[in-house]
PDB file of C-alpha atoms and ligand atoms in Angstrom:
ATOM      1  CA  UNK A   1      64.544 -39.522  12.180  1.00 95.00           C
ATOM      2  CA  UNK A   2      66.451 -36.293  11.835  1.00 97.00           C
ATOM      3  CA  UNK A   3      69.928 -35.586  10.189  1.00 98.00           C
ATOM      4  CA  UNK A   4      72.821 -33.453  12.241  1.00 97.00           C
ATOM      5  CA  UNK A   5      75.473 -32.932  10.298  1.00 97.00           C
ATOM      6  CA  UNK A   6      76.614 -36.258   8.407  1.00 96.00           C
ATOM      7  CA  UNK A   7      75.017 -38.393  11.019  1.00 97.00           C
ATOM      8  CA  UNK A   8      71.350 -39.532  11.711  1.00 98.00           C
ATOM      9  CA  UNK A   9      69.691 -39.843  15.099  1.00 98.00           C
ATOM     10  CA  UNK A  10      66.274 -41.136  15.867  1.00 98.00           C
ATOM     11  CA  UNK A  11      63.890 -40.315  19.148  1.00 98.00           C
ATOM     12  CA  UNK A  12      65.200 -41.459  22.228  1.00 98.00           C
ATOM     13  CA  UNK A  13      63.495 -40.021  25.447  1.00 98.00           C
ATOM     14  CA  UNK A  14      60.517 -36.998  24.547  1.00 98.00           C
ATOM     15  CA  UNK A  15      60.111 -33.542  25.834  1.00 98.00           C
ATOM     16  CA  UNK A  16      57.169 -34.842  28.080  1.00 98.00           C
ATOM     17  CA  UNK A  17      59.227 -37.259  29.354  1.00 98.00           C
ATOM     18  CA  UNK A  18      62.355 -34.779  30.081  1.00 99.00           C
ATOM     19  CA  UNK A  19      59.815 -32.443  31.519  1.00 98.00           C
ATOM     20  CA  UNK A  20      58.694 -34.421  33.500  1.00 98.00           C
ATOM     21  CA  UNK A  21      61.444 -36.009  35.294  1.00 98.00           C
ATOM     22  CA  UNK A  22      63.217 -32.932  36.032  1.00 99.00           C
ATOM     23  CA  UNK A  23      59.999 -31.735  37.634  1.00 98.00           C
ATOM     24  CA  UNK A  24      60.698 -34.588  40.403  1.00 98.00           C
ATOM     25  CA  UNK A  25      64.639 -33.509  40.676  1.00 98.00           C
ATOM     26  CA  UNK A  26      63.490 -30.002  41.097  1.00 99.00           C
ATOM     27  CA  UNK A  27      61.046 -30.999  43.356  1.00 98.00           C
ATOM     28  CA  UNK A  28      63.744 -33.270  45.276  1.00 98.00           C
ATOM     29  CA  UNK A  29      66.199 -29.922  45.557  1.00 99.00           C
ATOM     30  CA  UNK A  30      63.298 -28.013  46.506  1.00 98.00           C
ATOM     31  CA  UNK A  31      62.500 -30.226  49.775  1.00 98.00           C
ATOM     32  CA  UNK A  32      66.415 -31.075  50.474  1.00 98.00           C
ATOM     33  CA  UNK A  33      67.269 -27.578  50.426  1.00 98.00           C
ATOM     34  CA  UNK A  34      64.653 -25.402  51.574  1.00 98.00           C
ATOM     35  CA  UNK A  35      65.917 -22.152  53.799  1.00 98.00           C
ATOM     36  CA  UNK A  36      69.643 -23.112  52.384  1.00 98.00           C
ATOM     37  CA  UNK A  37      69.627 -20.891  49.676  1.00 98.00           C
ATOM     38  CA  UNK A  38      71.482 -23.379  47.375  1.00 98.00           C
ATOM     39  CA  UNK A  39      74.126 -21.787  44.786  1.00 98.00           C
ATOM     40  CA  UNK A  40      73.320 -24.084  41.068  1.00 98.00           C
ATOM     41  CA  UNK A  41      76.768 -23.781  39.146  1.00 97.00           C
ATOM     42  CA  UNK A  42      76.367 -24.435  35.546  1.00 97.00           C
ATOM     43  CA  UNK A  43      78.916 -25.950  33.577  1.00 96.00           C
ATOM     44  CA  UNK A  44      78.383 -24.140  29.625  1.00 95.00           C
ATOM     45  CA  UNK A  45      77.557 -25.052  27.219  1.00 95.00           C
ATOM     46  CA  UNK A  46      75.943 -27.753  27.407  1.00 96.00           C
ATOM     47  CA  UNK A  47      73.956 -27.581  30.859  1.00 98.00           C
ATOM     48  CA  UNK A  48      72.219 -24.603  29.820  1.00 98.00           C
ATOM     49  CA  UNK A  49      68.928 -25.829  28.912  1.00 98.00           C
ATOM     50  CA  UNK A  50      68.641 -28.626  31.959  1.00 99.00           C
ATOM     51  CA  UNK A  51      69.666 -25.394  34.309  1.00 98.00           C
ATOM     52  CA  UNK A  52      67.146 -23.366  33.015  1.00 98.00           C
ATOM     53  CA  UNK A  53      64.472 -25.871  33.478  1.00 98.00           C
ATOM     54  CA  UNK A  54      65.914 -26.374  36.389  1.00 98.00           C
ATOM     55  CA  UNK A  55      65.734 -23.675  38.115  1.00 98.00           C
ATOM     56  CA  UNK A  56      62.302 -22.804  37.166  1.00 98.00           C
ATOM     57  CA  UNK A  57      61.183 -25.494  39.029  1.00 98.00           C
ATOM     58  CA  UNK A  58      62.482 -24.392  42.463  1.00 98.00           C
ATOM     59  CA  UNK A  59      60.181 -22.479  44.243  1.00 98.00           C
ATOM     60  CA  UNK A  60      62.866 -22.259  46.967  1.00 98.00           C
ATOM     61  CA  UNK A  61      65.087 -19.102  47.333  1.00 98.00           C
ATOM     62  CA  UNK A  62      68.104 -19.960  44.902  1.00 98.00           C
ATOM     63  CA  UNK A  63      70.963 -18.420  43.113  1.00 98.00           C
ATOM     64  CA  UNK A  64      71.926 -19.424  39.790  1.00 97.00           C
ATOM     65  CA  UNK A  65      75.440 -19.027  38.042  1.00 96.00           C
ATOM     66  CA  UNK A  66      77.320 -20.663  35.055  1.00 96.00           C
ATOM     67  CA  UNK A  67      80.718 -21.083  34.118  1.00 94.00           C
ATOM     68  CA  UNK A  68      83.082 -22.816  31.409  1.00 93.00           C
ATOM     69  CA  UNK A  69      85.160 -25.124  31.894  1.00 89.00           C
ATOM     70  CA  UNK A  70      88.775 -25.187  29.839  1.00 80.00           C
ATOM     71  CA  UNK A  71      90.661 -27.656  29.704  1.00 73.00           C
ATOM     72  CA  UNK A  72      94.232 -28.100  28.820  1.00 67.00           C
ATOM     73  CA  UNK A  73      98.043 -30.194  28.990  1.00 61.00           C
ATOM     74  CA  UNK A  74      99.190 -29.371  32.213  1.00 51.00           C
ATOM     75  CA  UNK A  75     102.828 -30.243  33.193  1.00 51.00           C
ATOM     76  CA  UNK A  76     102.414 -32.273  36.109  1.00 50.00           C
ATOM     77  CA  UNK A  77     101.587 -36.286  35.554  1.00 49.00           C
ATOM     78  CA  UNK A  78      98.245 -35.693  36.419  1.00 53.00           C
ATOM     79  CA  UNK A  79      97.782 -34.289  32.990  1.00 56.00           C
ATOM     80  CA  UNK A  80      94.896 -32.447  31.738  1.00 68.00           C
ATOM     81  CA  UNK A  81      93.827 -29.576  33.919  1.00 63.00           C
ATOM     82  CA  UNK A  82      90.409 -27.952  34.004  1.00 76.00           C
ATOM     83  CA  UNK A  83      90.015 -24.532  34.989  1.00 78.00           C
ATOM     84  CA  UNK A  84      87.244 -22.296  35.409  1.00 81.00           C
ATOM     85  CA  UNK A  85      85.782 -19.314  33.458  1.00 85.00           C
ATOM     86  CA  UNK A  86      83.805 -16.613  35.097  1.00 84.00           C
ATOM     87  CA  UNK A  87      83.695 -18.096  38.444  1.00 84.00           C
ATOM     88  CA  UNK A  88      83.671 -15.027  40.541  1.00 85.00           C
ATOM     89  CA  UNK A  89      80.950 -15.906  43.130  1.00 89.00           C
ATOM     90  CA  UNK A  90      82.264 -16.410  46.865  1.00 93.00           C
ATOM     91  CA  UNK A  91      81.134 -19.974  47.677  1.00 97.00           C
ATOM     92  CA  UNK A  92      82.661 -19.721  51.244  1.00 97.00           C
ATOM     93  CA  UNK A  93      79.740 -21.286  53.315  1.00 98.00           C
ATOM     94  CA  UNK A  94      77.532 -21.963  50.347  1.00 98.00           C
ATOM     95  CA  UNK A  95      75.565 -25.104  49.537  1.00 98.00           C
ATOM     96  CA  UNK A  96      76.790 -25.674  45.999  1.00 98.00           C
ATOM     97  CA  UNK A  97      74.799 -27.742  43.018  1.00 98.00           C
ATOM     98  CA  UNK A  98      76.672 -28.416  40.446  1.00 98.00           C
ATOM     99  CA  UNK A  99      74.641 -28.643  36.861  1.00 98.00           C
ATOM    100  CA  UNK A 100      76.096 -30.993  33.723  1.00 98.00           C
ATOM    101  CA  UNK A 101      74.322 -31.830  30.738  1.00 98.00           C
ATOM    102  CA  UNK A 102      75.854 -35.710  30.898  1.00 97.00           C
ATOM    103  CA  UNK A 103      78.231 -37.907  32.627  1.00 97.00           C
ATOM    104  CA  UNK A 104      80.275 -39.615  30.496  1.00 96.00           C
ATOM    105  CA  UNK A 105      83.975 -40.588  31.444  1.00 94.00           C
ATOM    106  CA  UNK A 106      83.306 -38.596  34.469  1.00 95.00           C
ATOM    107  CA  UNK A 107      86.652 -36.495  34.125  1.00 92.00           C
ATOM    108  CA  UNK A 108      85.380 -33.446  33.455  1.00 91.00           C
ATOM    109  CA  UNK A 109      84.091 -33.361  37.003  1.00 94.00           C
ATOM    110  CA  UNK A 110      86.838 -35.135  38.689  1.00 93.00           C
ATOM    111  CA  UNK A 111      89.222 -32.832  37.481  1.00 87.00           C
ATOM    112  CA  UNK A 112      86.666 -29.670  38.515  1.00 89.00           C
ATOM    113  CA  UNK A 113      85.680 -30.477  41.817  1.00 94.00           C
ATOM    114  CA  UNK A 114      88.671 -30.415  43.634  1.00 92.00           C
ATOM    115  CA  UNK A 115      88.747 -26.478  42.781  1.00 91.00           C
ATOM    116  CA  UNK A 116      84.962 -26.183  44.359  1.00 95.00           C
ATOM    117  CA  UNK A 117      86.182 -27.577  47.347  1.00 96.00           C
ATOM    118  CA  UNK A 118      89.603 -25.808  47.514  1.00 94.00           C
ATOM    119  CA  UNK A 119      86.940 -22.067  48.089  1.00 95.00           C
ATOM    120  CA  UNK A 120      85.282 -24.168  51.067  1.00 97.00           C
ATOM    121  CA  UNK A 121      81.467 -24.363  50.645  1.00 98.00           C
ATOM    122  CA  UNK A 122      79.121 -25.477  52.892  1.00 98.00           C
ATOM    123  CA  UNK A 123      78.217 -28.853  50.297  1.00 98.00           C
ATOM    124  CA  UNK A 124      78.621 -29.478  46.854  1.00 98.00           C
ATOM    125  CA  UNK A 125      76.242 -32.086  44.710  1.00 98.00           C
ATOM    126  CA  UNK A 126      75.903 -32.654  41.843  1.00 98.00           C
ATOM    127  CA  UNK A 127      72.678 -32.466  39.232  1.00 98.00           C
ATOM    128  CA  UNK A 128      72.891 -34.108  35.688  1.00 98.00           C
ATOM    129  CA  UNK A 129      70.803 -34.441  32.869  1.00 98.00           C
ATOM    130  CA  UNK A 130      71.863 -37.479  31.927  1.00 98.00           C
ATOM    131  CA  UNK A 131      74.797 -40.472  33.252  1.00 98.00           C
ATOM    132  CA  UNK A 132      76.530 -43.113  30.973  1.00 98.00           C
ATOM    133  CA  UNK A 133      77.243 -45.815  33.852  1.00 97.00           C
ATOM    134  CA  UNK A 134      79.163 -48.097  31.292  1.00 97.00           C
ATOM    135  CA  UNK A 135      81.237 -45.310  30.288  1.00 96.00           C
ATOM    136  CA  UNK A 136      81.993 -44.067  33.950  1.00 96.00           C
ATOM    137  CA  UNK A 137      86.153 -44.190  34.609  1.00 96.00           C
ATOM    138  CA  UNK A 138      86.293 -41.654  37.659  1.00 96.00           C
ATOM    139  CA  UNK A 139      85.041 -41.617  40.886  1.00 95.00           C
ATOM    140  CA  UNK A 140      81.876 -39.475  40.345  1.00 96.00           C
ATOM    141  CA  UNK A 141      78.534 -39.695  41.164  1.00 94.00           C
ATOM    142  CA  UNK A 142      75.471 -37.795  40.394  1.00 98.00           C
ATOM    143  CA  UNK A 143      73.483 -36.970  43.431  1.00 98.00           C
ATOM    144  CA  UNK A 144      70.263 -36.029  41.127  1.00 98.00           C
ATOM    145  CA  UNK A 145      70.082 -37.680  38.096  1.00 98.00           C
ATOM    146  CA  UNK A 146      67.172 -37.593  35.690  1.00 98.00           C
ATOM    147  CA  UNK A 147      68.255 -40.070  33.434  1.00 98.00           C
ATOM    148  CA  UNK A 148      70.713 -43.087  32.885  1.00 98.00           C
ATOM    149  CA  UNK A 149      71.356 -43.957  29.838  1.00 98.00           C
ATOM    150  CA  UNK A 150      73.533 -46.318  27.356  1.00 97.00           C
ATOM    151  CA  UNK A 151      76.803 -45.517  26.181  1.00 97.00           C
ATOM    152  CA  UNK A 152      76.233 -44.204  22.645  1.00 97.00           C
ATOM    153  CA  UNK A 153      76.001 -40.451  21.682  1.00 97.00           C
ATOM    154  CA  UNK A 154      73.242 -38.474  21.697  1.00 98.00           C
ATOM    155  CA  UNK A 155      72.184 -35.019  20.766  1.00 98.00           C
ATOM    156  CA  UNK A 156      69.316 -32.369  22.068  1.00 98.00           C
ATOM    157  CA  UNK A 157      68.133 -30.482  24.944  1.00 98.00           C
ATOM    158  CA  UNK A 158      71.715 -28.672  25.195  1.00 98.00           C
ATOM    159  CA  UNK A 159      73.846 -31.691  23.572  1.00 98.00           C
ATOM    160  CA  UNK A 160      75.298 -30.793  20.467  1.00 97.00           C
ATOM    161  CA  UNK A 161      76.862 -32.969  17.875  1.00 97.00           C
ATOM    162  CA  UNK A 162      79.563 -30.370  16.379  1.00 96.00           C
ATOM    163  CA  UNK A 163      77.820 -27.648  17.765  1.00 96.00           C
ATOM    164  CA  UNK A 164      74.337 -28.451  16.244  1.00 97.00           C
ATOM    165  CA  UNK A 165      71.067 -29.758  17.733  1.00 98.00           C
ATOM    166  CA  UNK A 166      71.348 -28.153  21.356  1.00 98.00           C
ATOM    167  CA  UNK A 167      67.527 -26.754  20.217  1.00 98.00           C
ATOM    168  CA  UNK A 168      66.026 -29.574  19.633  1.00 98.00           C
ATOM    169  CA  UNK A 169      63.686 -30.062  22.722  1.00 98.00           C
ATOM    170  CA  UNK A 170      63.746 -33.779  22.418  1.00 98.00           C
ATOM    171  CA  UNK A 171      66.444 -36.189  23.153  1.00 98.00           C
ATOM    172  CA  UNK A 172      67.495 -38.376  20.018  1.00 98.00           C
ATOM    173  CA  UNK A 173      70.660 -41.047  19.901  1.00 98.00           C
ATOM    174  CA  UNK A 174      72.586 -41.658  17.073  1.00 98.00           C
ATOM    175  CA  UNK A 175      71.239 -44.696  15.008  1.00 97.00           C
ATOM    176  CA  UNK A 176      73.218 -47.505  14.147  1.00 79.00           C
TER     177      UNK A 176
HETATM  178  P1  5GP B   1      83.204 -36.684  30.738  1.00 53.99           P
HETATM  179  O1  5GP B   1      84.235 -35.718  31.208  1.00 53.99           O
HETATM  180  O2  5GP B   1      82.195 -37.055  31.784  1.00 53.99           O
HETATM  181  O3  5GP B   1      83.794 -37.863  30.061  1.00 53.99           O
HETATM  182  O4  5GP B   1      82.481 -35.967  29.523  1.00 53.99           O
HETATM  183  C1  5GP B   1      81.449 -35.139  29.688  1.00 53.99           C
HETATM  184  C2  5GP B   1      81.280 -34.289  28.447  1.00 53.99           C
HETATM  185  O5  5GP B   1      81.402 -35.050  27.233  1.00 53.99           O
HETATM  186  C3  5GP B   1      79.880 -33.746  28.441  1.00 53.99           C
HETATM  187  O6  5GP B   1      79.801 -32.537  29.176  1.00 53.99           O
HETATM  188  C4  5GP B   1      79.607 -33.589  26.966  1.00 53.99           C
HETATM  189  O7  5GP B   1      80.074 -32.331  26.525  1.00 53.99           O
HETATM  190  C5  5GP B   1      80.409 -34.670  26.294  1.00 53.99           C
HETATM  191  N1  5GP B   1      79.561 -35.849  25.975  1.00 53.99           N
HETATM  192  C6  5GP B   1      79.687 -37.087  26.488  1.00 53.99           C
HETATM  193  N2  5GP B   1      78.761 -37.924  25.976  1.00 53.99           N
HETATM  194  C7  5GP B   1      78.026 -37.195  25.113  1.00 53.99           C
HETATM  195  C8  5GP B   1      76.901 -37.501  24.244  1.00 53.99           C
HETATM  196  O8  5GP B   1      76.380 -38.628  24.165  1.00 53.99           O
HETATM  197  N3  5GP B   1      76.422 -36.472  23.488  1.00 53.99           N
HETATM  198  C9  5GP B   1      76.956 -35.220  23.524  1.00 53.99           C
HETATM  199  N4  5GP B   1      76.392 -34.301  22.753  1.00 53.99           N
HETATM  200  N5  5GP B   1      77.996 -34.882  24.328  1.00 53.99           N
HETATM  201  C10 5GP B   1      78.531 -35.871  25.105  1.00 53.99           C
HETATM  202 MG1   MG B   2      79.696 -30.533  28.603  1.00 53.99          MG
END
């Protein structure tokens, strides 16, 4: 058991484990995308460790890049609106991989993608570390996905509860 802040989380899936299975995805992009030159996008802060790990796996020629997503009350009834920070590669023609740490709701990326496709890339798919199908609302699906899991909150390998436990190099859920 370990302690974040007020709350207490016990192991839930171990670094071997995590390891492991992104090994296969990497493996999977590396086969899918060889000679494409594939453009990951990673979407800070939480995606940074999954990215890195990643991306080390590819033995493919690969860019990497990361950006952060802001999100706030826009005017029109479609409400919030998510735009990008530090997004300065041309993606004209590229063969875009998206990188999230989790997907929840699923908003975050259904608001964001729409913005990927408006610079015209070649494809855009989308890698996450982990995918709460119970929580799903939007229209989004993970093309790699290492892990599903069930809809309660957890913390490590990039996730943070209030900005702590992103170090922590195995995953743990919040006990009951
Ligand atoms: P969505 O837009 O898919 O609903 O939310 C995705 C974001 O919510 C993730 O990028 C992450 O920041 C946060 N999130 C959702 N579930 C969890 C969780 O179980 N643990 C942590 N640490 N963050 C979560
Ligand atoms: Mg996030």
């Amino acid at each position: 058991m370990i302690k974040v802040h007020d709350k207490t989380f016990v192991p839930f899936i171990t670094r071997e484990d995590i390891q492991k299975r992104v090994g296969e995805l990497a493996e999977m992009i590396n086969e899918e995308y060889a000679g494409k030159k594939p453009l990951l996008i990673g979407i800070l802060n939480g995606s940074f460790i999954f990215a890195a790990d990643l991306f080390r796996g590819l033995t493919i020629e690969a860019e990497i890049s990361f950006i952060k997503l802001v999100s706030y009350k826009g005017t029109t009834s479609t409400g919030n609106v998510v735009t990008a920070i530090g997004m300065e590669e041309d993606l004209h023609g590229r063969h875009i991989i998206i990188v999230e740490d989790i997907i929840d709701t699923g908003k975050t990326l259904s608001s964001f993608l729409p913005e990927i496709h408006h610079r015209n890339p070649a494809s855009v798919k989308i890698a996450t570390f982990l995918s709460k199908p119970e929580a799903l609302k939007y229209d989004i699906k993970a093309d790699f996905n290492a892990f599903n899991i069930e809809n309660k909150f957890v913390v490590g390998y990039g996730l943070d509860y209030d900005g702590l436990g992103r170090n922590l190099p195995d995953l743990f859920i919040l006990s009951e």
